[in-house]
Short mmCIF file of C-alpha atoms and ligand atoms in Angstrom, two decimals:
data_model
loop_
_atom_site.label_atom_id
_atom_site.label_comp_id
_atom_site.label_asym_id
_atom_site.label_seq_id
_atom_site.Cartn_x
_atom_site.Cartn_y
_atom_site.Cartn_z
CA UNK A 1 -14.74 4.05 32.23
CA UNK A 2 -16.77 2.22 29.57
CA UNK A 3 -15.34 1.91 26.06
CA UNK A 4 -18.20 4.04 24.81
CA UNK A 5 -17.50 6.91 27.24
CA UNK A 6 -13.80 6.61 26.56
CA UNK A 7 -14.36 7.04 22.82
CA UNK A 8 -16.67 10.00 23.39
CA UNK A 9 -14.26 11.70 25.75
CA UNK A 10 -11.39 11.20 23.31
CA UNK A 11 -13.39 12.76 20.47
CA UNK A 12 -14.38 15.83 22.51
CA UNK A 13 -10.83 16.37 23.75
CA UNK A 14 -9.10 15.92 20.41
CA UNK A 15 -11.43 16.87 17.57
CA UNK A 16 -10.11 20.44 17.36
CA UNK A 17 -6.63 19.13 16.60
CA UNK A 18 -7.73 17.82 13.20
CA UNK A 19 -6.11 19.63 10.25
CA UNK A 20 -8.91 21.24 8.23
CA UNK A 21 -7.15 21.57 4.85
CA UNK A 22 -8.93 18.69 3.14
CA UNK A 23 -12.19 18.75 5.13
CA UNK A 24 -15.36 18.59 3.07
CA UNK A 25 -18.17 21.07 3.34
CA UNK A 26 -21.36 19.18 2.54
CA UNK A 27 -20.54 15.50 2.99
CA UNK A 28 -20.55 13.32 6.11
CA UNK A 29 -17.08 12.71 7.53
CA UNK A 30 -15.69 11.91 10.98
CA UNK A 31 -15.02 14.62 13.55
CA UNK A 32 -11.70 12.87 14.07
CA UNK A 33 -10.34 9.43 13.15
CA UNK A 34 -11.26 6.87 10.53
CA UNK A 35 -14.61 5.95 8.95
CA UNK A 36 -15.64 3.32 6.45
CA UNK A 37 -19.03 1.78 5.54
CA UNK A 38 -22.32 3.55 6.16
CA UNK A 39 -24.38 1.56 8.68
CA UNK A 40 -27.94 1.66 10.03
CA UNK A 41 -29.10 4.27 7.49
CA UNK A 42 -32.76 4.94 8.39
CA UNK A 43 -35.60 7.37 8.93
CA UNK A 44 -36.65 7.29 12.58
CA UNK A 45 -39.02 9.59 14.50
CA UNK A 46 -39.04 12.15 11.69
CA UNK A 47 -35.27 12.37 11.28
CA UNK A 48 -32.64 10.72 9.12
CA UNK A 49 -30.05 8.70 11.02
CA UNK A 50 -26.77 7.47 9.68
CA UNK A 51 -24.25 5.35 11.54
CA UNK A 52 -20.84 4.39 10.24
CA UNK A 53 -17.87 2.12 10.84
CA UNK A 54 -15.70 4.24 13.06
CA UNK A 55 -12.31 4.19 14.77
CA UNK A 56 -11.90 7.51 16.58
CA UNK A 57 -8.33 6.99 17.84
CA UNK A 58 -6.42 6.95 14.54
CA UNK A 59 -6.84 7.88 10.89
CA UNK A 60 -6.45 4.20 10.02
CA UNK A 61 -8.81 1.29 10.46
CA UNK A 62 -8.93 -0.13 14.00
CA UNK A 63 -11.42 -2.00 16.24
CA UNK A 64 -14.72 -0.76 14.94
CA UNK A 65 -17.20 1.41 16.80
CA UNK A 66 -20.38 2.80 15.28
CA UNK A 67 -20.28 6.59 14.85
CA UNK A 68 -23.61 8.37 14.51
CA UNK A 69 -25.05 11.48 12.84
CA UNK A 70 -28.60 12.66 12.23
CA UNK A 71 -30.22 15.15 9.89
CA UNK A 72 -33.51 16.76 8.92
CA UNK A 73 -32.68 17.05 5.25
CA UNK A 74 -29.85 14.61 4.39
CA UNK A 75 -27.45 17.49 3.76
CA UNK A 76 -26.63 19.10 7.13
CA UNK A 77 -25.75 16.46 9.71
CA UNK A 78 -25.37 16.73 13.46
CA UNK A 79 -22.86 14.56 15.32
CA UNK A 80 -24.32 12.36 18.05
CA UNK A 81 -22.49 10.27 20.66
CA UNK A 82 -20.83 7.07 19.44
CA UNK A 83 -23.57 4.44 19.36
CA UNK A 84 -21.68 1.14 19.74
CA UNK A 85 -18.25 0.21 21.06
CA UNK A 86 -16.57 -3.22 20.95
CA UNK A 87 -17.14 -3.97 24.62
CA UNK A 88 -18.63 -7.50 24.75
CA UNK A 89 -17.05 -10.91 24.27
CA UNK A 90 -19.10 -11.34 21.09
CA UNK A 91 -17.86 -8.11 19.43
CA UNK A 92 -14.47 -7.62 21.09
CA UNK A 93 -12.73 -7.49 17.69
CA UNK A 94 -15.08 -4.81 16.41
CA UNK A 95 -18.72 -3.92 15.85
CA UNK A 96 -18.78 -4.51 12.11
CA UNK A 97 -21.32 -3.32 9.56
CA UNK A 98 -25.06 -3.73 9.78
CA UNK A 99 -28.42 -2.06 9.30
CA UNK A 100 -31.35 -0.61 11.26
CA UNK A 101 -35.08 -1.21 11.53
CA UNK A 102 -37.84 0.41 13.52
CA UNK A 103 -40.29 -1.78 15.39
CA UNK A 104 -42.90 -0.65 17.91
CA UNK A 105 -41.34 2.79 18.14
CA UNK A 106 -37.91 1.41 19.01
CA UNK A 107 -34.84 1.50 16.81
CA UNK A 108 -33.00 -1.80 16.37
CA UNK A 109 -29.47 -2.11 15.01
CA UNK A 110 -28.36 -5.49 13.70
CA UNK A 111 -24.59 -5.73 13.32
CA UNK A 112 -21.76 -8.21 13.09
CA UNK A 113 -19.59 -8.97 16.07
CA UNK A 114 -16.04 -9.77 15.10
CA UNK A 115 -14.98 -12.02 17.93
CA UNK A 116 -11.25 -12.27 17.66
CA UNK A 117 -9.12 -9.21 18.35
CA UNK A 118 -5.99 -11.23 17.47
CA UNK A 119 -5.55 -10.34 13.80
CA UNK A 120 -2.39 -12.45 13.67
CA UNK A 121 -4.61 -15.51 13.61
CA UNK A 122 -7.39 -14.74 11.14
CA UNK A 123 -8.38 -18.40 11.04
CA UNK A 124 -9.62 -18.02 14.62
CA UNK A 125 -11.95 -15.17 13.75
CA UNK A 126 -15.64 -15.87 14.19
CA UNK A 127 -18.27 -13.48 12.90
CA UNK A 128 -21.70 -13.51 14.52
CA UNK A 129 -24.79 -11.33 14.40
CA UNK A 130 -26.02 -9.13 17.26
CA UNK A 131 -28.74 -6.63 17.98
CA UNK A 132 -28.79 -3.38 19.98
CA UNK A 133 -31.99 -1.45 20.73
CA UNK A 134 -32.84 2.14 21.56
CA UNK A 135 -35.95 3.99 22.73
CA UNK A 136 -34.65 7.43 21.77
CA UNK A 137 -32.46 6.72 18.74
CA UNK A 138 -29.35 7.84 20.63
CA UNK A 139 -28.51 5.43 23.44
CA UNK A 140 -28.34 1.77 22.52
CA UNK A 141 -28.45 -1.36 24.68
CA UNK A 142 -27.12 -4.64 23.35
CA UNK A 143 -29.68 -7.47 23.73
CA UNK A 144 -29.06 -10.04 26.48
CA UNK A 145 -29.82 -12.75 23.87
CA UNK A 146 -26.77 -11.78 21.77
CA UNK A 147 -25.34 -13.24 19.66
CA UNK A 148 -28.72 -13.69 17.98
CA UNK A 149 -27.18 -15.60 15.06
CA UNK A 150 -24.18 -17.65 16.00
CA UNK A 151 -21.84 -19.58 13.68
CA UNK A 152 -23.76 -22.69 14.79
CA UNK A 153 -26.58 -21.44 12.61
CA UNK A 154 -24.38 -21.56 9.49
CA UNK A 155 -24.97 -24.15 6.79
CA UNK A 156 -22.09 -26.58 6.19
CA UNK A 157 -21.17 -24.69 3.01
CA UNK A 158 -20.23 -21.48 4.88
CA UNK A 159 -16.98 -20.36 6.50
CA UNK A 160 -17.36 -19.02 10.07
CA UNK A 161 -14.65 -16.35 9.53
CA UNK A 162 -16.61 -14.52 6.86
CA UNK A 163 -20.19 -14.06 7.93
CA UNK A 164 -21.12 -10.42 8.17
CA UNK A 165 -23.03 -7.24 7.37
CA UNK A 166 -26.68 -8.25 8.04
CA UNK A 167 -29.39 -6.38 6.17
CA UNK A 168 -32.54 -6.48 8.28
CA UNK A 169 -36.00 -6.05 6.77
CA UNK A 170 -39.63 -6.85 7.44
CA UNK A 171 -41.77 -8.88 5.07
CA UNK A 172 -45.36 -9.54 6.16
CA UNK A 173 -45.24 -10.45 9.85
CA UNK A 174 -41.67 -11.72 9.74
CA UNK A 175 -38.26 -10.17 10.02
CA UNK A 176 -35.59 -11.33 7.61
CA UNK A 177 -31.86 -10.85 7.68
CA UNK A 178 -29.68 -11.20 4.59
CA UNK A 179 -26.10 -11.85 5.62
CA UNK A 180 -22.90 -11.83 3.52
CA UNK A 181 -21.06 -15.13 3.66
CA UNK A 182 -18.17 -17.03 2.10
CA UNK A 183 -18.70 -20.46 0.74
CA UNK A 184 -16.07 -23.14 1.41
CA UNK A 185 -15.14 -22.75 -2.30
CA UNK A 186 -13.82 -19.29 -1.29
CA UNK A 187 -16.45 -17.22 -3.08
CA UNK A 188 -19.43 -15.18 -1.94
CA UNK A 189 -23.00 -16.05 -1.12
CA UNK A 190 -25.94 -14.45 0.67
CA UNK A 191 -27.65 -16.31 3.50
CA UNK A 192 -31.18 -15.65 4.71
CA UNK A 193 -32.43 -15.89 8.32
CA UNK A 194 -35.91 -15.34 9.67
CA UNK A 195 -37.39 -14.22 12.99
CA UNK A 196 -40.72 -13.32 14.58
CA UNK A 197 -39.33 -11.35 17.52
CA UNK A 198 -35.83 -10.16 16.44
CA UNK A 199 -34.31 -12.34 19.13
CA UNK A 200 -34.77 -15.95 17.90
CA UNK A 201 -33.55 -16.49 14.35
CA UNK A 202 -33.69 -19.54 12.13
CA UNK A 203 -31.76 -20.29 8.96
CA UNK A 204 -33.81 -20.21 5.75
CA UNK A 205 -31.33 -20.80 2.94
CA UNK A 206 -28.96 -19.37 0.32
CA UNK A 207 -30.46 -16.44 -1.60
CA UNK A 208 -27.67 -16.13 -4.16
CA UNK A 209 -24.19 -17.49 -4.67
CA UNK A 210 -21.16 -16.71 -6.78
CA UNK A 211 -19.79 -20.17 -7.58
CA UNK A 212 -16.51 -18.31 -7.93
CA UNK A 213 -17.81 -16.26 -10.85
CA UNK A 214 -18.32 -12.93 -9.12
CA UNK A 215 -15.43 -12.07 -6.86
CA UNK A 216 -14.68 -13.47 -3.45
CA UNK A 217 -16.48 -12.54 -0.21
CA UNK A 218 -19.75 -10.67 -0.79
CA UNK A 219 -19.85 -7.74 1.63
CA UNK A 220 -22.65 -5.41 2.66
CA UNK A 221 -25.75 -6.84 0.94
CA UNK A 222 -28.94 -4.84 0.56
CA UNK A 223 -32.33 -5.96 -0.75
CA UNK A 224 -35.32 -3.77 -1.59
CA UNK A 225 -37.89 -3.09 -4.30
CA UNK A 226 -38.43 -0.13 -6.55
CA UNK A 227 -41.87 -0.42 -8.14
CA UNK A 228 -42.11 -3.98 -9.47
CA UNK A 229 -38.38 -4.55 -9.59
CA UNK A 230 -36.43 -6.22 -6.80
CA UNK A 231 -32.92 -4.95 -6.30
CA UNK A 232 -29.89 -6.46 -4.60
CA UNK A 233 -26.80 -4.36 -3.91
CA UNK A 234 -23.57 -5.83 -2.65
CA UNK A 235 -19.83 -5.27 -2.60
CA UNK A 236 -17.86 -8.29 -3.85
CA UNK A 237 -14.21 -8.35 -2.86
CA UNK A 238 -11.61 -8.95 -5.58
CA UNK A 239 -14.08 -8.94 -8.44
CA UNK A 240 -12.11 -9.46 -11.63
CA UNK A 241 -11.81 -6.57 -14.03
CA UNK A 242 -14.00 -6.81 -17.12
CA UNK A 243 -12.78 -4.23 -19.66
CA UNK A 244 -13.62 -0.83 -18.20
CA UNK A 245 -15.78 -2.34 -15.48
CA UNK A 246 -14.78 -3.41 -11.98
CA UNK A 247 -11.39 -1.70 -12.15
CA UNK A 248 -11.07 -1.15 -8.40
CA UNK A 249 -9.67 -3.82 -6.11
CA UNK A 250 -13.16 -4.31 -4.70
CA UNK A 251 -16.40 -3.33 -6.43
CA UNK A 252 -20.02 -2.53 -5.73
CA UNK A 253 -22.64 -4.10 -7.96
CA UNK A 254 -26.39 -4.08 -8.39
CA UNK A 255 -28.71 -6.83 -9.55
CA UNK A 256 -32.22 -6.19 -10.83
CA UNK A 257 -34.44 -9.22 -10.61
CA UNK A 258 -37.31 -11.02 -9.03
CA UNK A 259 -37.18 -12.02 -5.40
CA UNK A 260 -39.30 -14.40 -3.39
CA UNK A 261 -37.82 -14.13 0.05
CA UNK A 262 -40.09 -16.78 1.59
CA UNK A 263 -38.80 -19.43 -0.77
CA UNK A 264 -35.35 -17.85 -0.69
CA UNK A 265 -35.09 -17.19 -4.39
CA UNK A 266 -33.71 -14.24 -6.34
CA UNK A 267 -33.67 -14.43 -10.12
CA UNK A 268 -31.48 -11.66 -11.52
CA UNK A 269 -31.91 -10.33 -15.04
CA UNK A 270 -29.46 -7.40 -14.90
CA UNK A 271 -26.11 -6.98 -13.17
CA UNK A 272 -23.90 -3.92 -13.39
CA UNK A 273 -21.38 -1.82 -11.49
CA UNK A 274 -23.10 0.82 -9.38
CA UNK A 275 -20.54 3.60 -9.82
CA UNK A 276 -17.62 3.86 -12.23
CA UNK A 277 -15.26 5.98 -10.11
CA UNK A 278 -12.28 5.25 -7.87
CA UNK A 279 -14.01 5.82 -4.55
CA UNK A 280 -17.33 4.16 -3.99
CA UNK A 281 -17.90 1.17 -1.74
CA UNK A 282 -20.33 -0.58 0.59
CA UNK A 283 -23.49 1.38 -0.34
CA UNK A 284 -26.56 1.09 1.84
CA UNK A 285 -30.14 2.26 1.27
CA UNK A 286 -33.27 3.18 3.19
CA UNK A 287 -36.84 4.21 2.42
CA UNK A 288 -37.99 7.53 3.84
CA UNK A 289 -41.44 8.88 4.66
CA UNK A 290 -41.79 10.26 1.14
CA UNK A 291 -41.36 6.74 -0.23
CA UNK A 292 -37.98 7.50 -1.73
CA UNK A 293 -35.28 4.81 -1.89
CA UNK A 294 -32.10 6.63 -0.89
CA UNK A 295 -28.56 5.28 -1.12
CA UNK A 296 -25.34 6.46 0.51
CA UNK A 297 -21.87 4.90 0.17
CA UNK A 298 -18.37 5.16 1.58
CA UNK A 299 -16.53 7.63 -0.71
CA UNK A 300 -13.22 5.83 -0.43
CA UNK A 301 -11.71 2.49 -1.36
CA UNK A 302 -9.76 -0.14 0.52
CA UNK A 303 -6.09 -0.63 -0.26
CA UNK A 304 -5.45 2.93 -1.40
CA UNK A 305 -3.26 5.58 0.15
CA UNK A 306 -5.33 8.34 1.75
CA UNK A 307 -3.49 11.69 1.83
CA UNK A 308 -5.38 13.10 4.86
CA UNK A 309 -4.20 10.11 6.85
CA UNK A 310 -0.68 9.90 5.43
CA UNK A 311 -0.05 13.57 6.06
CA UNK A 312 -1.13 13.33 9.68
CA UNK A 313 -4.34 15.34 9.36
CA UNK A 314 -6.03 13.13 11.93
CA UNK A 315 -9.00 11.92 9.90
CA UNK A 316 -9.82 9.72 6.88
CA UNK A 317 -12.94 8.89 4.87
CA UNK A 318 -16.24 10.47 3.93
CA UNK A 319 -19.65 9.46 2.58
CA UNK A 320 -21.08 10.21 -0.87
CA UNK A 321 -23.99 12.56 -1.30
CA UNK A 322 -27.20 10.66 -0.58
CA UNK A 323 -28.75 9.65 -3.91
CA UNK A 324 -32.29 8.73 -4.80
CA UNK A 325 -32.56 5.50 -6.76
CA UNK A 326 -34.90 4.85 -9.67
CA UNK A 327 -35.24 1.97 -12.09
CA UNK A 328 -35.71 3.13 -15.68
CA UNK A 329 -35.48 0.80 -18.70
CA UNK A 330 -33.85 -1.91 -16.60
CA UNK A 331 -31.10 0.38 -15.34
CA UNK A 332 -30.49 1.73 -11.86
CA UNK A 333 -30.45 5.53 -11.96
CA UNK A 334 -28.94 7.68 -9.21
CA UNK A 335 -30.19 11.20 -8.63
CA UNK A 336 -28.66 13.56 -6.06
CA UNK A 337 -31.24 14.07 -3.30
CA UNK A 338 -33.55 16.97 -4.06
CA UNK A 339 -32.73 18.74 -0.77
CA UNK A 340 -29.23 19.66 -1.98
CA UNK A 341 -30.91 22.34 -4.13
CA UNK A 342 -31.80 24.26 -0.96
CA UNK A 343 -28.11 24.81 -0.40
CA UNK A 344 -27.43 26.30 -3.81
CA UNK A 345 -26.28 29.93 -3.79
CA UNK A 346 -24.52 32.54 -6.01
CA UNK A 347 -25.88 31.21 -9.26
CA UNK A 348 -23.91 31.93 -12.44
CA UNK A 349 -25.73 31.06 -15.63
CA UNK A 350 -24.59 30.84 -19.25
CA UNK A 351 -26.55 29.89 -22.34
CA UNK A 352 -25.49 28.94 -25.86
CA UNK A 353 -21.73 29.15 -25.44
CA UNK A 354 -19.66 27.82 -28.28
CA UNK A 355 -16.46 26.03 -27.31
CA UNK A 356 -13.73 25.64 -29.86
CA UNK A 357 -10.45 24.54 -28.44
CA UNK A 358 -10.55 25.77 -24.82
CA UNK A 359 -12.41 28.26 -22.72
CA UNK A 360 -12.82 29.52 -19.17
CA UNK A 361 -16.03 31.25 -18.12
CA UNK A 362 -16.03 34.13 -15.71
CA UNK A 363 -17.36 33.11 -12.30
CA UNK A 364 -17.23 29.40 -13.09
CA UNK A 365 -14.65 28.03 -10.67
CA UNK A 366 -14.50 26.84 -7.10
CA UNK A 367 -14.08 23.96 -4.70
CA UNK A 368 -17.52 23.62 -3.10
CA UNK A 369 -19.79 23.84 -6.08
CA UNK A 370 -22.36 22.20 -8.29
CA UNK A 371 -22.20 22.45 -12.09
CA UNK A 372 -25.16 21.53 -14.23
CA UNK A 373 -24.77 21.55 -17.97
CA UNK A 374 -26.14 20.36 -21.28
CA UNK A 375 -23.79 20.07 -24.24
CA UNK A 376 -24.67 19.61 -27.90
CA UNK A 377 -21.78 17.81 -29.55
CA UNK A 378 -22.48 19.11 -33.10
CA UNK A 379 -19.69 17.48 -35.17
CA UNK A 380 -17.17 17.20 -32.36
CA UNK A 381 -15.86 13.96 -30.95
CA UNK A 382 -14.48 15.13 -27.60
CA UNK A 383 -15.75 17.60 -25.04
CA UNK A 384 -14.28 17.83 -21.58
CA UNK A 385 -13.68 19.90 -18.50
CA UNK A 386 -10.68 20.42 -16.33
CA UNK A 387 -11.36 21.17 -12.72
CA UNK A 388 -9.18 21.85 -9.66
CA UNK A 389 -6.96 23.70 -12.10
CA UNK A 390 -3.96 25.91 -11.52
CA UNK A 391 -0.82 26.44 -13.62
CA UNK A 392 0.49 22.94 -13.01
CA UNK A 393 -2.46 20.82 -11.92
CA UNK A 394 -5.79 19.69 -13.21
CA UNK A 395 -8.29 16.87 -12.90
CA UNK A 396 -9.79 16.02 -16.27
CA UNK A 397 -13.07 14.50 -17.37
CA UNK A 398 -14.30 14.18 -20.93
CA UNK A 399 -16.73 12.42 -23.17
CA UNK A 400 -15.43 10.55 -26.21
CA UNK A 401 -18.22 10.15 -28.72
CA UNK A 402 -16.55 7.56 -30.96
CA UNK A 403 -15.83 5.33 -28.01
CA UNK A 404 -19.11 6.22 -26.27
CA UNK A 405 -17.18 6.58 -23.00
CA UNK A 406 -17.06 9.13 -20.24
CA UNK A 407 -13.51 9.30 -18.90
CA UNK A 408 -12.19 10.59 -15.57
CA UNK A 409 -8.45 11.19 -15.19
CA UNK A 410 -6.73 12.22 -11.99
CA UNK A 411 -3.12 11.74 -13.15
CA UNK A 412 -2.29 15.45 -12.94
CA UNK A 413 -4.21 16.36 -9.82
CA UNK A 414 -1.11 17.08 -7.77
CA UNK A 415 -0.94 14.04 -5.53
CA UNK A 416 -0.68 10.42 -6.43
CA UNK A 417 -3.03 8.07 -4.72
CA UNK A 418 -1.65 4.57 -4.90
CA UNK A 419 -3.69 1.46 -5.16
CA UNK A 420 -2.05 -1.81 -4.39
CA UNK A 421 -2.11 -4.28 -7.27
CA UNK A 422 -3.66 -2.04 -9.89
CA UNK A 423 -2.32 -2.27 -13.43
CA UNK A 424 -0.69 0.84 -14.85
CA UNK A 425 -3.24 1.55 -17.56
CA UNK A 426 -6.02 2.01 -15.03
CA UNK A 427 -4.01 3.56 -12.23
CA UNK A 428 -5.14 7.10 -12.97
CA UNK A 429 -8.26 6.85 -15.08
CA UNK A 430 -11.74 5.34 -15.01
CA UNK A 431 -14.08 5.02 -18.00
CA UNK A 432 -17.80 4.34 -18.13
CA UNK A 433 -19.78 3.45 -21.24
CA UNK A 434 -22.77 5.68 -21.97
CA UNK A 435 -24.51 7.08 -25.05
CA UNK A 436 -25.33 10.62 -26.05
CA UNK A 437 -29.05 11.37 -26.37
CA UNK A 438 -29.92 13.32 -29.52
CA UNK A 439 -26.20 14.10 -29.72
CA UNK A 440 -26.34 15.69 -26.27
CA UNK A 441 -24.62 15.11 -22.95
CA UNK A 442 -26.11 16.14 -19.62
CA UNK A 443 -23.92 16.45 -16.56
CA UNK A 444 -24.29 17.34 -12.91
CA UNK A 445 -20.96 17.60 -11.16
CA UNK A 446 -20.58 18.04 -7.39
CA UNK A 447 -17.21 19.23 -6.16
CA UNK A 448 -16.37 19.40 -2.46
CA UNK A 449 -12.73 20.15 -1.50
CA UNK A 450 -11.40 16.66 -2.32
CA UNK A 451 -14.35 14.92 -3.93
CA UNK A 452 -15.99 14.80 -7.33
CA UNK A 453 -19.31 13.13 -8.03
CA UNK A 454 -20.46 13.15 -11.64
CA UNK A 455 -24.05 12.27 -12.58
CA UNK A 456 -24.19 11.59 -16.32
CA UNK A 457 -27.38 11.66 -18.45
CA UNK A 458 -29.75 12.32 -15.53
CA UNK A 459 -28.03 9.73 -13.34
CA UNK A 460 -27.90 6.82 -15.78
CA UNK A 461 -24.24 6.48 -14.81
CA UNK A 462 -22.21 8.03 -12.00
CA UNK A 463 -18.54 8.39 -11.33
CA UNK A 464 -17.31 9.18 -7.82
CA UNK A 465 -13.69 9.88 -6.93
CA UNK A 466 -11.47 11.69 -4.49
CA UNK A 467 -8.52 13.85 -5.52
CA UNK A 468 -6.31 15.98 -3.30
CA UNK A 469 -5.58 19.18 -5.21
CA UNK A 470 -3.42 22.10 -4.19
CA UNK A 471 -5.32 24.53 -2.01
CA UNK A 472 -5.06 27.19 -4.76
CA UNK A 473 -6.27 24.90 -7.57
CA UNK A 474 -9.87 25.91 -8.14
CA UNK A 475 -10.00 26.90 -11.83
CA UNK A 476 -12.30 25.28 -14.38
CA UNK A 477 -11.69 25.06 -18.13
CA UNK A 478 -13.83 23.60 -20.90
CA UNK A 479 -12.34 22.13 -24.06
CA UNK A 480 -13.27 20.30 -27.22
CA UNK A 481 -11.67 18.96 -30.41
CA UNK A 482 -14.11 20.84 -32.65
CA UNK A 483 -17.00 23.23 -32.16
CA UNK A 484 -19.51 22.19 -29.48
CA UNK A 485 -22.39 24.12 -27.98
CA UNK A 486 -22.88 24.44 -24.23
CA UNK A 487 -26.62 24.95 -24.47
CA UNK A 488 -26.94 25.72 -20.81
CA UNK A 489 -24.59 25.90 -17.85
CA UNK A 490 -25.39 26.68 -14.23
CA UNK A 491 -22.94 26.94 -11.42
CA UNK A 492 -23.84 27.25 -7.76
CA UNK A 493 -21.81 27.48 -4.59
CA UNK A 494 -23.06 24.88 -2.17
CA UNK A 495 -23.47 26.78 1.08
C1 LIG B 1 -16.69 -3.49 4.13
C2 LIG B 1 -16.28 -4.17 5.43
C3 LIG B 1 -17.42 -5.02 5.97
C4 LIG B 1 -17.09 -5.09 7.43
C5 LIG B 1 -16.50 -3.73 7.69
C6 LIG B 1 -15.41 -3.71 8.72
O1 LIG B 1 -16.01 -2.34 3.83
O2 LIG B 1 -15.12 -4.96 5.18
O3 LIG B 1 -17.56 -6.26 5.35
O4 LIG B 1 -18.21 -5.33 8.20
O5 LIG B 1 -15.98 -3.26 6.46
O6 LIG B 1 -15.04 -2.40 9.05
#
């Protein structure tokens, strides 16, 4: 039986054995097994397709397949058969991350083949780029010309063990591929390749490099434009902490700048962390028929304990909500995709509520909800909310006006999630810098069983994290250190 059929058969036979306690309601997650990075995110034949790094046989990382879902509205997803399995000599160690492009009605996936299944000898690993093609968006055939970019096509400055995650795009008549790479100095760089026919590729040059200033290997690059601004996203490994920024072991950053792909130049003028939470990595974007630039990311982080896996639930990992990207005043804004509003139900609305000390509002609680609120700080310094609350547990987020920081704290959520190598002071909390506008704070908070995504000041900053609360912990409480005014609060169940 082929590796692909074997994976599919295993999923069908075993998916009902998964423990549903921590399953999410409106986010992409595996039917069974492990997922990490989003891959091949695209709009093809009138539908959204999302692939992902997938190991169906265990709730831990293993030789990577590509799982596959599709959707009409980016909210409700349908599982499709596994798209790629590690079944060729050039991807025997795993079909690693990559992207998709449509050409002539066909859907092409460009991905990294990890050649060496012997993880004991990482120095023997070779990473090379391959393509698979489909006429129906469901069944994929790997090209006979694979690998289309071999390690022979690497410049002398690049290590053959770390050469992965191609972003494929079209510019004029040519296809380009931006591939993450590690320089012999140990740090990250992005290499550019070019092709006329997707099969023959030639090396163009180095688009950007770290010179050991911005983490180690640069994973999962993306390149696109929003209006006149060119944007690069990437996920540098082991990026050093800078105050409240880059507190996770690995980070995801954006650059705004000016790109000339033909001459292989990108001149950045802004760099920042994409999301300030614990669980956000390897984002990928696509443009849809409405011209929106939409991003989705893995809502998890490497080197952390994952309770659903540790407790034998049979699955691990989920994706963020898809988010529309905008560039405003040289900042990258993230806005939850509009379509999520179609799934709002059971609205509870409050206006002009004064909070002094602490307060619960009737009907405002739950584990699969959206909260939208605007708060006038008056003379207060701190306003916050506690969610996933019962007598003993709570997850806390608050804004501190003096510090101009939004803080997220999961220390009392009920279950510790351990990160290897993280200093104590940032083990439980994340902080992002942001200003009030006219003394007001605007929040949209999406809660889904084990996940929290906070969009602050219309998406100027976001904070995405998982927590694993008690099944009964669904209370919400608001608090402040002096009088504040909740000008407006809406709560919806997400159906
Ligand atoms: C990022 C990553 C990629 C790689 C994939 C392997 O999370 O390490 O660089 O292609 O995961 O699963």
